[in-house]
Amino acid sequence: MNSKLPPEMTTGMTEAARLTRAGRLSEATALIQRLFHGTAPGTAPPPAPANSGIVIDAEPISSTVDEPAAAANRREAPRPSLRDALHDLTARFTPAHGGLRPARTAEPLPEGASFTTLTYSAEAGTRQYKLYVPSGRDGQRLPLVVMLHGCTQSPDDFAAGTRMNALAEEHGLLIAYPAQAASANVQKCWNWFDPDCQQRDRGEPALIAGITRQIMRDHAVDPSRVYVAGLSAGGAAAAIMGAAYPDLYAAIGVHSGLACGAARDLPSALAAMRQGGAAARVHTGDRIVPTIVFHGDKDTTVHPRNGDMVINPSKSAGALRETVQRGQVPGGRAYSRTLYTDSTGRELCEQWTIHGAGHAWSGGSPAGSYTDPQGPDAAREMLRFFLDHPHP
């Protein structure tokens, strides 16, 4: 894609990466917007589009530019389209070590199980999703877990990395994996920073809730045991779903994500990812939605402070007692696990801090992208937490 860019665009994006690494986010954002829209330096840029391809599963990498060659070719190269420019910029910010793995042969399904691709359409749009149905559970009302992938990921990749289908077979669960469309975000990120995607019955929340309800209509689902979880951009989307639909989801899981309302546009999204973004005030009635959070304390993509921000609304809703437990995975990472309980001793939230971990699913399989096999098993712990918290 870089071969299509004129030298001034390449030079500008390199400078934007440098400004971001230096913490000068407003300057970096202004420069990016000028490059996209062709405005002169010093001119106020128009607002960035909501689906501008922000990559949450990324960290800056360095690049160099041959300035003399750039000067010689500047008048000859055409200006790229906005879509091409966004693709090139996000590619620069995507770490080589975290990309998708090559296609692998799918694991054989247990006899009687299925893992199928389905489609949901409504006024808000259309999304595909994959649904895992375990074997030998005919006639039983099963719990349902909705899993929201991170940027650049797919349902198959996310299922492989989290090993959630194997746990579904073990515990008797339905697992749904909604797929973000590249037409909605060029890097297939859920648009957690778009105000239209932070509200009940609007945008992507309406689509995810619609997928959930479609599965509940078509399969024997226990309505008191419906949950949503996600990684990174998907984790931020899961936090939004818990805030927007406390009547639908019994509990939520947020891995390396951000709080609902942590950002309202591209500049505030970049700032929240780097520094931590506070949750917006969201009315969920009298109910605190039980929440489990995982975050690596060496995450350079989404600041670990964001894990605290996800928990904070629950803490502020009532006086919760904190108990900290510490442990170590044999041959792997150490962790701190903070339990938040109410006055009756009922646990409402859990926060796992994985020491030394970066931006990856803890305890995941290397068969998927963005996984850290050395950490505690986030998928298993999330399921344990979910099944302990049916909807009241």
mmCIF file of C-alpha atoms in Angstrom:
data_model
loop_
_atom_site.group_PDB
_atom_site.id
_atom_site.type_symbol
_atom_site.label_atom_id
_atom_site.label_comp_id
_atom_site.label_asym_id
_atom_site.label_seq_id
_atom_site.Cartn_x
_atom_site.Cartn_y
_atom_site.Cartn_z
ATOM 1 C CA MET A 1 0.000 0.000 0.000
ATOM 2 C CA ASN A 2 2.919 2.402 0.669
ATOM 3 C CA SER A 3 3.817 2.462 -3.036
ATOM 4 C CA LYS A 4 0.557 4.304 -3.749
ATOM 5 C CA LEU A 5 1.267 7.158 -1.338
ATOM 6 C CA PRO A 6 2.878 10.431 -2.425
ATOM 7 C CA PRO A 7 6.044 11.299 -0.523
ATOM 8 C CA GLU A 8 4.409 14.145 1.422
ATOM 9 C CA MET A 9 1.805 11.688 2.780
ATOM 10 C CA THR A 10 4.492 9.178 3.758
ATOM 11 C CA THR A 11 6.529 11.924 5.434
ATOM 12 C CA GLY A 12 3.473 13.241 7.245
ATOM 13 C CA MET A 13 2.447 9.871 8.631
ATOM 14 C CA THR A 14 5.967 9.200 9.849
ATOM 15 C CA GLU A 15 5.831 12.534 11.681
ATOM 16 C CA ALA A 16 2.394 11.654 13.112
ATOM 17 C CA ALA A 17 3.829 8.410 14.495
ATOM 18 C CA ARG A 18 6.703 10.341 16.104
ATOM 19 C CA LEU A 19 4.318 12.853 17.694
ATOM 20 C CA THR A 20 2.159 10.034 19.062
ATOM 21 C CA ARG A 21 5.155 8.312 20.646
ATOM 22 C CA ALA A 22 6.140 11.648 22.202
ATOM 23 C CA GLY A 23 2.677 12.016 23.741
ATOM 24 C CA ARG A 24 1.752 15.030 21.571
ATOM 25 C CA LEU A 25 -1.604 13.551 20.608
ATOM 26 C CA SER A 26 -3.437 16.735 19.620
ATOM 27 C CA GLU A 27 -0.664 17.680 17.204
ATOM 28 C CA ALA A 28 -0.569 14.155 15.755
ATOM 29 C CA THR A 29 -4.337 14.119 15.271
ATOM 30 C CA ALA A 30 -4.368 17.546 13.605
ATOM 31 C CA LEU A 31 -1.597 16.464 11.237
ATOM 32 C CA ILE A 32 -3.406 13.231 10.337
ATOM 33 C CA GLN A 33 -6.614 15.116 9.586
ATOM 34 C CA ARG A 34 -4.777 17.658 7.398
ATOM 35 C CA LEU A 35 -3.170 14.828 5.445
ATOM 36 C CA PHE A 36 -6.494 13.074 4.894
ATOM 37 C CA HIS A 37 -8.387 16.158 3.809
ATOM 38 C CA GLY A 38 -5.636 18.004 1.980
ATOM 39 C CA THR A 39 -5.848 21.174 4.096
ATOM 40 C CA ALA A 40 -2.897 23.478 4.465
ATOM 41 C CA PRO A 41 -0.856 23.625 7.679
ATOM 42 C CA GLY A 42 -2.517 25.908 10.174
ATOM 43 C CA THR A 43 -5.978 25.354 8.687
ATOM 44 C CA ALA A 44 -8.586 23.934 11.059
ATOM 45 C CA PRO A 45 -9.266 20.373 9.823
ATOM 46 C CA PRO A 46 -12.768 18.960 9.499
ATOM 47 C CA PRO A 47 -13.791 16.295 12.023
ATOM 48 C CA ALA A 48 -12.559 12.773 11.339
ATOM 49 C CA PRO A 49 -15.187 10.265 10.168
ATOM 50 C CA ALA A 50 -16.533 7.917 12.845
ATOM 51 C CA ASN A 51 -15.280 4.781 11.113
ATOM 52 C CA SER A 52 -11.836 6.193 10.389
ATOM 53 C CA GLY A 53 -10.083 2.929 10.973
ATOM 54 C CA ILE A 54 -8.532 3.602 14.367
ATOM 55 C CA VAL A 55 -6.574 0.517 15.390
ATOM 56 C CA ILE A 56 -6.803 -0.441 19.032
ATOM 57 C CA ASP A 57 -4.634 -3.539 18.588
ATOM 58 C CA ALA A 58 -1.550 -1.605 17.587
ATOM 59 C CA GLU A 59 1.524 0.232 18.761
ATOM 60 C CA PRO A 60 3.754 2.671 16.876
ATOM 61 C CA ILE A 61 6.680 1.445 14.836
ATOM 62 C CA SER A 62 9.429 3.595 13.385
ATOM 63 C CA SER A 63 10.042 4.306 9.720
ATOM 64 C CA THR A 64 12.400 6.480 7.663
ATOM 65 C CA VAL A 65 11.869 8.660 4.612
ATOM 66 C CA ASP A 66 14.343 9.653 1.878
ATOM 67 C CA GLU A 67 13.681 13.413 1.872
ATOM 68 C CA PRO A 68 15.660 14.258 -1.326
ATOM 69 C CA ALA A 69 13.748 11.575 -3.249
ATOM 70 C CA ALA A 70 10.529 12.858 -1.737
ATOM 71 C CA ALA A 71 11.253 16.379 -2.949
ATOM 72 C CA ALA A 72 12.054 15.131 -6.462
ATOM 73 C CA ASN A 73 8.833 13.127 -6.763
ATOM 74 C CA ARG A 74 6.447 15.351 -4.853
ATOM 75 C CA ARG A 75 4.742 16.877 -7.904
ATOM 76 C CA GLU A 76 4.328 13.566 -9.715
ATOM 77 C CA ALA A 77 2.544 11.368 -7.175
ATOM 78 C CA PRO A 78 -1.266 11.566 -6.965
ATOM 79 C CA ARG A 79 -2.945 12.099 -3.624
ATOM 80 C CA PRO A 80 -4.414 8.792 -2.366
ATOM 81 C CA SER A 81 -8.009 8.278 -1.436
ATOM 82 C CA LEU A 82 -8.990 8.662 2.212
ATOM 83 C CA ARG A 83 -9.514 4.898 2.457
ATOM 84 C CA ASP A 84 -6.008 4.178 1.088
ATOM 85 C CA ALA A 85 -4.458 6.718 3.439
ATOM 86 C CA LEU A 86 -6.246 5.255 6.451
ATOM 87 C CA HIS A 87 -5.195 1.742 5.460
ATOM 88 C CA ASP A 88 -1.575 2.824 5.134
ATOM 89 C CA LEU A 89 -1.593 4.680 8.436
ATOM 90 C CA THR A 90 -3.146 1.828 10.400
ATOM 91 C CA ALA A 91 -0.724 -0.629 8.793
ATOM 92 C CA ARG A 92 2.132 1.491 10.127
ATOM 93 C CA PHE A 93 0.673 1.293 13.602
ATOM 94 C CA THR A 94 0.084 -2.490 13.564
ATOM 95 C CA PRO A 95 2.922 -4.462 15.216
ATOM 96 C CA ALA A 96 4.361 -7.263 13.119
ATOM 97 C CA HIS A 97 4.318 -9.608 16.124
ATOM 98 C CA GLY A 98 0.586 -9.208 16.702
ATOM 99 C CA GLY A 99 -0.949 -9.768 13.290
ATOM 100 C CA LEU A 100 -3.235 -12.562 12.246
ATOM 101 C CA ARG A 101 -1.730 -16.003 11.970
ATOM 102 C CA PRO A 102 -1.737 -17.846 8.616
ATOM 103 C CA ALA A 103 -4.897 -19.830 7.946
ATOM 104 C CA ARG A 104 -4.927 -23.087 9.872
ATOM 105 C CA THR A 105 -6.847 -26.277 9.407
ATOM 106 C CA ALA A 106 -9.942 -26.054 11.625
ATOM 107 C CA GLU A 107 -10.027 -28.315 14.647
ATOM 108 C CA PRO A 108 -12.425 -31.229 14.112
ATOM 109 C CA LEU A 109 -15.767 -30.694 15.790
ATOM 110 C CA PRO A 110 -17.040 -33.192 18.371
ATOM 111 C CA GLU A 111 -19.764 -35.386 16.970
ATOM 112 C CA GLY A 112 -23.075 -33.569 17.242
ATOM 113 C CA ALA A 113 -21.520 -30.100 17.678
ATOM 114 C CA SER A 114 -21.724 -27.328 15.077
ATOM 115 C CA PHE A 115 -19.893 -24.084 14.299
ATOM 116 C CA THR A 116 -21.814 -22.253 11.606
ATOM 117 C CA THR A 117 -21.888 -18.839 9.937
ATOM 118 C CA LEU A 118 -25.190 -16.949 10.200
ATOM 119 C CA THR A 119 -26.449 -13.465 9.339
ATOM 120 C CA TYR A 120 -28.475 -10.860 11.193
ATOM 121 C CA SER A 121 -30.090 -7.879 9.456
ATOM 122 C CA ALA A 122 -32.043 -4.951 10.872
ATOM 123 C CA GLU A 123 -32.503 -1.227 10.378
ATOM 124 C CA ALA A 124 -29.020 -0.610 11.835
ATOM 125 C CA GLY A 125 -27.396 -2.816 9.196
ATOM 126 C CA THR A 126 -26.248 -6.386 8.608
ATOM 127 C CA ARG A 127 -23.577 -8.443 10.347
ATOM 128 C CA GLN A 128 -22.475 -12.030 10.055
ATOM 129 C CA TYR A 129 -21.681 -14.086 13.132
ATOM 130 C CA LYS A 130 -20.513 -17.571 13.950
ATOM 131 C CA LEU A 131 -22.328 -19.717 16.492
ATOM 132 C CA TYR A 132 -20.923 -22.708 18.351
ATOM 133 C CA VAL A 133 -23.524 -25.231 19.508
ATOM 134 C CA PRO A 134 -22.124 -27.990 21.761
ATOM 135 C CA SER A 135 -22.904 -31.659 21.328
ATOM 136 C CA GLY A 136 -25.320 -33.730 23.385
ATOM 137 C CA ARG A 137 -27.376 -30.889 24.856
ATOM 138 C CA ASP A 138 -30.646 -31.273 22.971
ATOM 139 C CA GLY A 139 -33.649 -29.864 24.789
ATOM 140 C CA GLN A 140 -31.641 -28.126 27.513
ATOM 141 C CA ARG A 141 -31.725 -24.371 28.042
ATOM 142 C CA LEU A 142 -28.089 -23.344 27.743
ATOM 143 C CA PRO A 143 -26.178 -20.227 28.758
ATOM 144 C CA LEU A 144 -25.092 -17.943 25.880
ATOM 145 C CA VAL A 145 -21.812 -16.005 25.724
ATOM 146 C CA VAL A 146 -21.346 -13.331 23.035
ATOM 147 C CA MET A 147 -17.642 -12.829 22.185
ATOM 148 C CA LEU A 148 -16.510 -9.576 20.506
ATOM 149 C CA HIS A 149 -13.167 -9.784 18.707
ATOM 150 C CA GLY A 150 -10.439 -7.135 18.538
ATOM 151 C CA CYS A 151 -9.240 -5.145 15.515
ATOM 152 C CA THR A 152 -8.024 -7.136 12.488
ATOM 153 C CA GLN A 153 -9.442 -10.327 14.021
ATOM 154 C CA SER A 154 -12.210 -12.634 12.801
ATOM 155 C CA PRO A 155 -14.613 -14.972 14.625
ATOM 156 C CA ASP A 156 -12.499 -18.019 13.697
ATOM 157 C CA ASP A 157 -9.278 -16.351 14.832
ATOM 158 C CA PHE A 158 -10.834 -15.191 18.098
ATOM 159 C CA ALA A 159 -12.351 -18.604 18.796
ATOM 160 C CA ALA A 160 -8.980 -20.276 18.213
ATOM 161 C CA GLY A 161 -7.092 -17.810 20.403
ATOM 162 C CA THR A 162 -9.477 -17.905 23.367
ATOM 163 C CA ARG A 163 -10.234 -21.664 23.159
ATOM 164 C CA MET A 164 -13.787 -20.708 24.088
ATOM 165 C CA ASN A 165 -15.385 -23.433 21.950
ATOM 166 C CA ALA A 166 -13.597 -26.174 23.890
ATOM 167 C CA LEU A 167 -14.874 -24.636 27.134
ATOM 168 C CA ALA A 168 -18.361 -24.433 25.637
ATOM 169 C CA GLU A 169 -18.223 -28.162 24.971
ATOM 170 C CA GLU A 170 -16.991 -28.794 28.518
ATOM 171 C CA HIS A 171 -19.617 -26.646 30.272
ATOM 172 C CA GLY A 172 -22.527 -26.844 27.831
ATOM 173 C CA LEU A 173 -22.693 -23.319 26.409
ATOM 174 C CA LEU A 174 -23.646 -21.544 23.219
ATOM 175 C CA ILE A 175 -20.910 -19.159 22.020
ATOM 176 C CA ALA A 176 -21.589 -16.417 19.473
ATOM 177 C CA TYR A 177 -18.889 -14.460 17.643
ATOM 178 C CA PRO A 178 -20.261 -11.385 15.836
ATOM 179 C CA ALA A 179 -18.016 -10.250 12.961
ATOM 180 C CA GLN A 180 -17.316 -6.573 12.414
ATOM 181 C CA ALA A 181 -17.526 -5.624 8.735
ATOM 182 C CA ALA A 182 -14.587 -3.988 6.966
ATOM 183 C CA SER A 183 -17.130 -1.598 5.425
ATOM 184 C CA ALA A 184 -17.870 -0.308 8.936
ATOM 185 C CA ASN A 185 -14.221 -0.002 9.971
ATOM 186 C CA VAL A 186 -11.269 -0.622 7.656
ATOM 187 C CA GLN A 187 -9.438 -2.597 10.358
ATOM 188 C CA LYS A 188 -12.612 -4.407 11.521
ATOM 189 C CA CYS A 189 -12.565 -2.615 14.878
ATOM 190 C CA TRP A 190 -15.831 -2.149 16.730
ATOM 191 C CA ASN A 191 -16.458 1.613 16.701
ATOM 192 C CA TRP A 192 -16.472 2.025 20.482
ATOM 193 C CA PHE A 193 -15.428 5.711 20.206
ATOM 194 C CA ASP A 194 -18.403 6.717 18.018
ATOM 195 C CA PRO A 195 -21.298 8.260 20.027
ATOM 196 C CA ASP A 196 -23.781 6.506 17.717
ATOM 197 C CA CYS A 197 -22.238 3.177 18.780
ATOM 198 C CA GLN A 198 -22.542 3.868 22.502
ATOM 199 C CA GLN A 199 -26.326 3.925 22.855
ATOM 200 C CA ARG A 200 -29.089 1.408 23.249
ATOM 201 C CA ASP A 201 -30.944 0.536 20.041
ATOM 202 C CA ARG A 202 -28.505 2.522 17.894
ATOM 203 C CA GLY A 203 -25.671 1.479 15.594
ATOM 204 C CA GLU A 204 -23.485 -1.449 16.556
ATOM 205 C CA PRO A 205 -25.044 -2.016 20.010
ATOM 206 C CA ALA A 206 -28.389 -2.572 18.269
ATOM 207 C CA LEU A 207 -26.768 -5.098 15.922
ATOM 208 C CA ILE A 208 -25.012 -7.022 18.704
ATOM 209 C CA ALA A 209 -28.161 -7.067 20.836
ATOM 210 C CA GLY A 210 -30.139 -8.157 17.759
ATOM 211 C CA ILE A 211 -27.762 -11.066 17.155
ATOM 212 C CA THR A 212 -28.138 -12.036 20.813
ATOM 213 C CA ARG A 213 -31.930 -11.996 20.636
ATOM 214 C CA GLN A 214 -31.995 -13.864 17.342
ATOM 215 C CA ILE A 215 -30.013 -16.702 18.919
ATOM 216 C CA MET A 216 -32.347 -16.654 21.921
ATOM 217 C CA ARG A 217 -35.314 -17.055 19.545
ATOM 218 C CA ASP A 218 -33.751 -19.818 17.465
ATOM 219 C CA HIS A 219 -32.174 -21.909 20.233
ATOM 220 C CA ALA A 220 -32.961 -23.076 23.748
ATOM 221 C CA VAL A 221 -31.189 -20.320 25.714
ATOM 222 C CA ASP A 222 -31.469 -19.697 29.442
ATOM 223 C CA PRO A 223 -32.444 -15.993 29.467
ATOM 224 C CA SER A 224 -30.971 -15.509 32.932
ATOM 225 C CA ARG A 225 -27.513 -16.612 31.726
ATOM 226 C CA VAL A 226 -26.679 -14.404 28.749
ATOM 227 C CA TYR A 227 -23.251 -12.737 28.826
ATOM 228 C CA VAL A 228 -20.980 -10.603 26.650
ATOM 229 C CA ALA A 229 -17.183 -10.325 26.610
ATOM 230 C CA GLY A 230 -14.509 -8.948 24.321
ATOM 231 C CA LEU A 231 -10.870 -8.103 23.712
ATOM 232 C CA SER A 232 -9.495 -4.597 23.147
ATOM 233 C CA ALA A 233 -11.944 -2.786 20.826
ATOM 234 C CA GLY A 234 -14.263 -5.736 21.487
ATOM 235 C CA GLY A 235 -13.735 -5.279 25.226
ATOM 236 C CA ALA A 236 -14.724 -1.635 24.926
ATOM 237 C CA ALA A 237 -17.802 -2.723 22.971
ATOM 238 C CA ALA A 238 -18.654 -5.279 25.680
ATOM 239 C CA ALA A 239 -18.528 -2.514 28.303
ATOM 240 C CA ILE A 240 -20.967 -0.508 26.169
ATOM 241 C CA MET A 241 -23.303 -3.503 25.846
ATOM 242 C CA GLY A 242 -23.391 -3.980 29.616
ATOM 243 C CA ALA A 243 -24.245 -0.318 30.147
ATOM 244 C CA ALA A 244 -26.798 -0.135 27.326
ATOM 245 C CA TYR A 245 -28.519 -3.487 27.936
ATOM 246 C CA PRO A 246 -28.377 -4.371 31.659
ATOM 247 C CA ASP A 247 -31.711 -6.151 31.185
ATOM 248 C CA LEU A 248 -30.261 -8.482 28.544
ATOM 249 C CA TYR A 249 -26.766 -9.349 29.785
ATOM 250 C CA ALA A 250 -26.300 -10.880 33.214
ATOM 251 C CA ALA A 251 -22.573 -10.017 33.404
ATOM 252 C CA ILE A 252 -19.768 -8.743 31.173
ATOM 253 C CA GLY A 253 -16.071 -9.443 30.608
ATOM 254 C CA VAL A 254 -13.626 -6.763 29.423
ATOM 255 C CA HIS A 255 -10.112 -7.824 28.387
ATOM 256 C CA SER A 256 -7.619 -5.040 27.594
ATOM 257 C CA GLY A 257 -10.498 -2.700 26.791
ATOM 258 C CA LEU A 258 -11.907 0.669 27.807
ATOM 259 C CA ALA A 259 -14.894 1.939 29.754
ATOM 260 C CA CYS A 260 -18.197 2.856 28.151
ATOM 261 C CA GLY A 261 -18.000 6.497 27.051
ATOM 262 C CA ALA A 262 -14.210 6.730 27.451
ATOM 263 C CA ALA A 263 -14.053 8.550 24.097
ATOM 264 C CA ARG A 264 -16.407 10.449 21.803
ATOM 265 C CA ASP A 265 -14.214 10.879 18.702
ATOM 266 C CA LEU A 266 -10.805 10.008 17.253
ATOM 267 C CA PRO A 267 -8.692 12.477 19.298
ATOM 268 C CA SER A 268 -10.280 11.457 22.608
ATOM 269 C CA ALA A 269 -9.936 7.782 21.626
ATOM 270 C CA LEU A 270 -6.195 8.182 21.095
ATOM 271 C CA ALA A 271 -5.909 10.018 24.416
ATOM 272 C CA ALA A 272 -7.913 7.365 26.292
ATOM 273 C CA MET A 273 -5.836 4.550 24.831
ATOM 274 C CA ARG A 274 -2.624 6.280 25.864
ATOM 275 C CA GLN A 275 -3.611 7.752 29.235
ATOM 276 C CA GLY A 276 -6.861 6.112 30.331
ATOM 277 C CA GLY A 277 -10.387 7.342 29.700
ATOM 278 C CA ALA A 278 -13.028 7.808 32.378
ATOM 279 C CA ALA A 279 -16.407 6.152 31.962
ATOM 280 C CA ALA A 280 -19.388 8.285 31.033
ATOM 281 C CA ARG A 281 -22.342 8.445 33.408
ATOM 282 C CA VAL A 282 -24.773 5.790 32.184
ATOM 283 C CA HIS A 283 -28.114 5.040 33.840
ATOM 284 C CA THR A 284 -28.574 1.289 34.288
ATOM 285 C CA GLY A 285 -31.352 1.469 36.843
ATOM 286 C CA ASP A 286 -30.635 0.119 40.301
ATOM 287 C CA ARG A 287 -28.584 -2.784 38.996
ATOM 288 C CA ILE A 288 -24.792 -3.071 39.078
ATOM 289 C CA VAL A 289 -23.847 -5.269 36.130
ATOM 290 C CA PRO A 290 -21.294 -7.820 37.420
ATOM 291 C CA THR A 291 -18.013 -7.239 35.600
ATOM 292 C CA ILE A 292 -14.735 -9.134 35.259
ATOM 293 C CA VAL A 293 -11.701 -7.297 33.879
ATOM 294 C CA PHE A 294 -8.331 -8.549 32.615
ATOM 295 C CA HIS A 295 -5.463 -6.229 31.693
ATOM 296 C CA GLY A 296 -1.696 -6.598 31.347
ATOM 297 C CA ASP A 297 0.301 -4.061 33.346
ATOM 298 C CA LYS A 298 2.783 -3.694 30.451
ATOM 299 C CA ASP A 299 0.125 -2.968 27.840
ATOM 300 C CA THR A 300 1.512 -0.155 25.668
ATOM 301 C CA THR A 301 -1.516 -0.086 23.368
ATOM 302 C CA VAL A 302 -4.389 0.421 25.827
ATOM 303 C CA HIS A 303 -3.111 1.900 29.075
ATOM 304 C CA PRO A 304 -3.701 -0.409 32.079
ATOM 305 C CA ARG A 305 -5.456 2.477 33.836
ATOM 306 C CA ASN A 306 -8.419 1.747 31.562
ATOM 307 C CA GLY A 307 -9.074 -1.454 33.507
ATOM 308 C CA ASP A 308 -9.620 0.663 36.617
ATOM 309 C CA MET A 309 -11.969 2.912 34.665
ATOM 310 C CA VAL A 310 -14.123 -0.063 33.644
ATOM 311 C CA ILE A 311 -14.545 -1.056 37.300
ATOM 312 C CA ASN A 312 -15.042 2.477 38.684
ATOM 313 C CA PRO A 313 -18.760 2.887 37.823
ATOM 314 C CA SER A 314 -19.577 -0.246 39.824
ATOM 315 C CA LYS A 315 -17.452 0.957 42.745
ATOM 316 C CA SER A 316 -19.116 4.371 42.742
ATOM 317 C CA ALA A 317 -22.613 2.830 42.641
ATOM 318 C CA GLY A 318 -22.200 1.350 46.109
ATOM 319 C CA ALA A 319 -19.707 0.812 48.920
ATOM 320 C CA LEU A 320 -17.756 -2.276 47.860
ATOM 321 C CA ARG A 321 -15.131 -4.051 49.886
ATOM 322 C CA GLU A 322 -11.837 -4.806 48.109
ATOM 323 C CA THR A 323 -9.841 -7.969 48.684
ATOM 324 C CA VAL A 324 -6.575 -8.563 46.804
ATOM 325 C CA GLN A 325 -5.254 -12.033 46.057
ATOM 326 C CA ARG A 326 -1.920 -12.731 44.389
ATOM 327 C CA GLY A 327 -0.831 -15.775 42.445
ATOM 328 C CA GLN A 328 1.492 -17.187 39.829
ATOM 329 C CA VAL A 329 0.871 -19.407 36.830
ATOM 330 C CA PRO A 330 3.313 -22.368 37.089
ATOM 331 C CA GLY A 331 6.098 -21.459 34.695
ATOM 332 C CA GLY A 332 4.178 -18.340 33.635
ATOM 333 C CA ARG A 333 3.106 -14.903 34.774
ATOM 334 C CA ALA A 334 2.277 -13.540 38.198
ATOM 335 C CA TYR A 335 -1.037 -11.768 38.697
ATOM 336 C CA SER A 336 -3.095 -9.766 41.181
ATOM 337 C CA ARG A 337 -6.805 -10.493 41.488
ATOM 338 C CA THR A 338 -8.988 -7.899 43.227
ATOM 339 C CA LEU A 339 -12.455 -8.970 44.383
ATOM 340 C CA TYR A 340 -15.170 -6.378 44.989
ATOM 341 C CA THR A 341 -18.006 -7.491 47.289
ATOM 342 C CA ASP A 342 -21.069 -5.732 48.656
ATOM 343 C CA SER A 343 -22.209 -5.519 52.263
ATOM 344 C CA THR A 344 -23.746 -9.003 52.080
ATOM 345 C CA GLY A 345 -20.491 -10.554 50.851
ATOM 346 C CA ARG A 346 -21.792 -11.019 47.311
ATOM 347 C CA GLU A 347 -19.034 -10.579 44.736
ATOM 348 C CA LEU A 348 -19.933 -8.034 42.057
ATOM 349 C CA CYS A 349 -16.654 -7.408 40.230
ATOM 350 C CA GLU A 350 -13.255 -8.971 39.649
ATOM 351 C CA GLN A 351 -10.171 -7.240 38.326
ATOM 352 C CA TRP A 352 -7.154 -9.253 37.146
ATOM 353 C CA THR A 353 -3.859 -7.460 36.594
ATOM 354 C CA ILE A 354 -1.391 -9.672 34.717
ATOM 355 C CA HIS A 355 2.159 -8.677 35.619
ATOM 356 C CA GLY A 356 4.516 -8.327 32.687
ATOM 357 C CA ALA A 357 1.768 -8.928 30.103
ATOM 358 C CA GLY A 358 1.131 -6.738 27.092
ATOM 359 C CA HIS A 359 -1.869 -6.334 24.813
ATOM 360 C CA ALA A 360 -3.020 -9.942 24.450
ATOM 361 C CA TRP A 361 -5.640 -12.444 25.630
ATOM 362 C CA SER A 362 -4.301 -13.981 28.841
ATOM 363 C CA GLY A 363 -3.801 -17.742 28.746
ATOM 364 C CA GLY A 364 -4.813 -17.916 25.099
ATOM 365 C CA SER A 365 -3.658 -20.293 22.392
ATOM 366 C CA PRO A 366 -0.933 -19.332 19.903
ATOM 367 C CA ALA A 367 -3.327 -20.642 17.241
ATOM 368 C CA GLY A 368 -4.980 -17.197 17.406
ATOM 369 C CA SER A 369 -3.679 -13.639 17.281
ATOM 370 C CA TYR A 370 -3.041 -11.357 20.266
ATOM 371 C CA THR A 371 -2.653 -14.151 22.818
ATOM 372 C CA ASP A 372 -0.349 -14.648 25.795
ATOM 373 C CA PRO A 373 -0.125 -18.359 26.720
ATOM 374 C CA GLN A 374 1.911 -17.527 29.861
ATOM 375 C CA GLY A 375 -0.933 -15.792 31.644
ATOM 376 C CA PRO A 376 -3.810 -17.167 33.712
ATOM 377 C CA ASP A 377 -6.653 -18.582 31.627
ATOM 378 C CA ALA A 378 -8.912 -15.573 31.090
ATOM 379 C CA ALA A 379 -11.527 -17.565 29.152
ATOM 380 C CA ARG A 380 -11.935 -20.154 31.907
ATOM 381 C CA GLU A 381 -12.025 -17.509 34.645
ATOM 382 C CA MET A 382 -14.569 -15.431 32.760
ATOM 383 C CA LEU A 383 -16.857 -18.425 32.357
ATOM 384 C CA ARG A 384 -16.519 -19.294 36.029
ATOM 385 C CA PHE A 385 -17.446 -15.683 36.916
ATOM 386 C CA PHE A 386 -20.331 -15.608 34.433
ATOM 387 C CA LEU A 387 -21.923 -18.824 35.608
ATOM 388 C CA ASP A 388 -21.733 -17.586 39.197
ATOM 389 C CA HIS A 389 -23.764 -14.508 38.196
ATOM 390 C CA PRO A 390 -27.161 -15.292 36.686
ATOM 391 C CA HIS A 391 -29.440 -12.354 35.958
ATOM 392 C CA PRO A 392 -31.519 -11.511 39.050
#
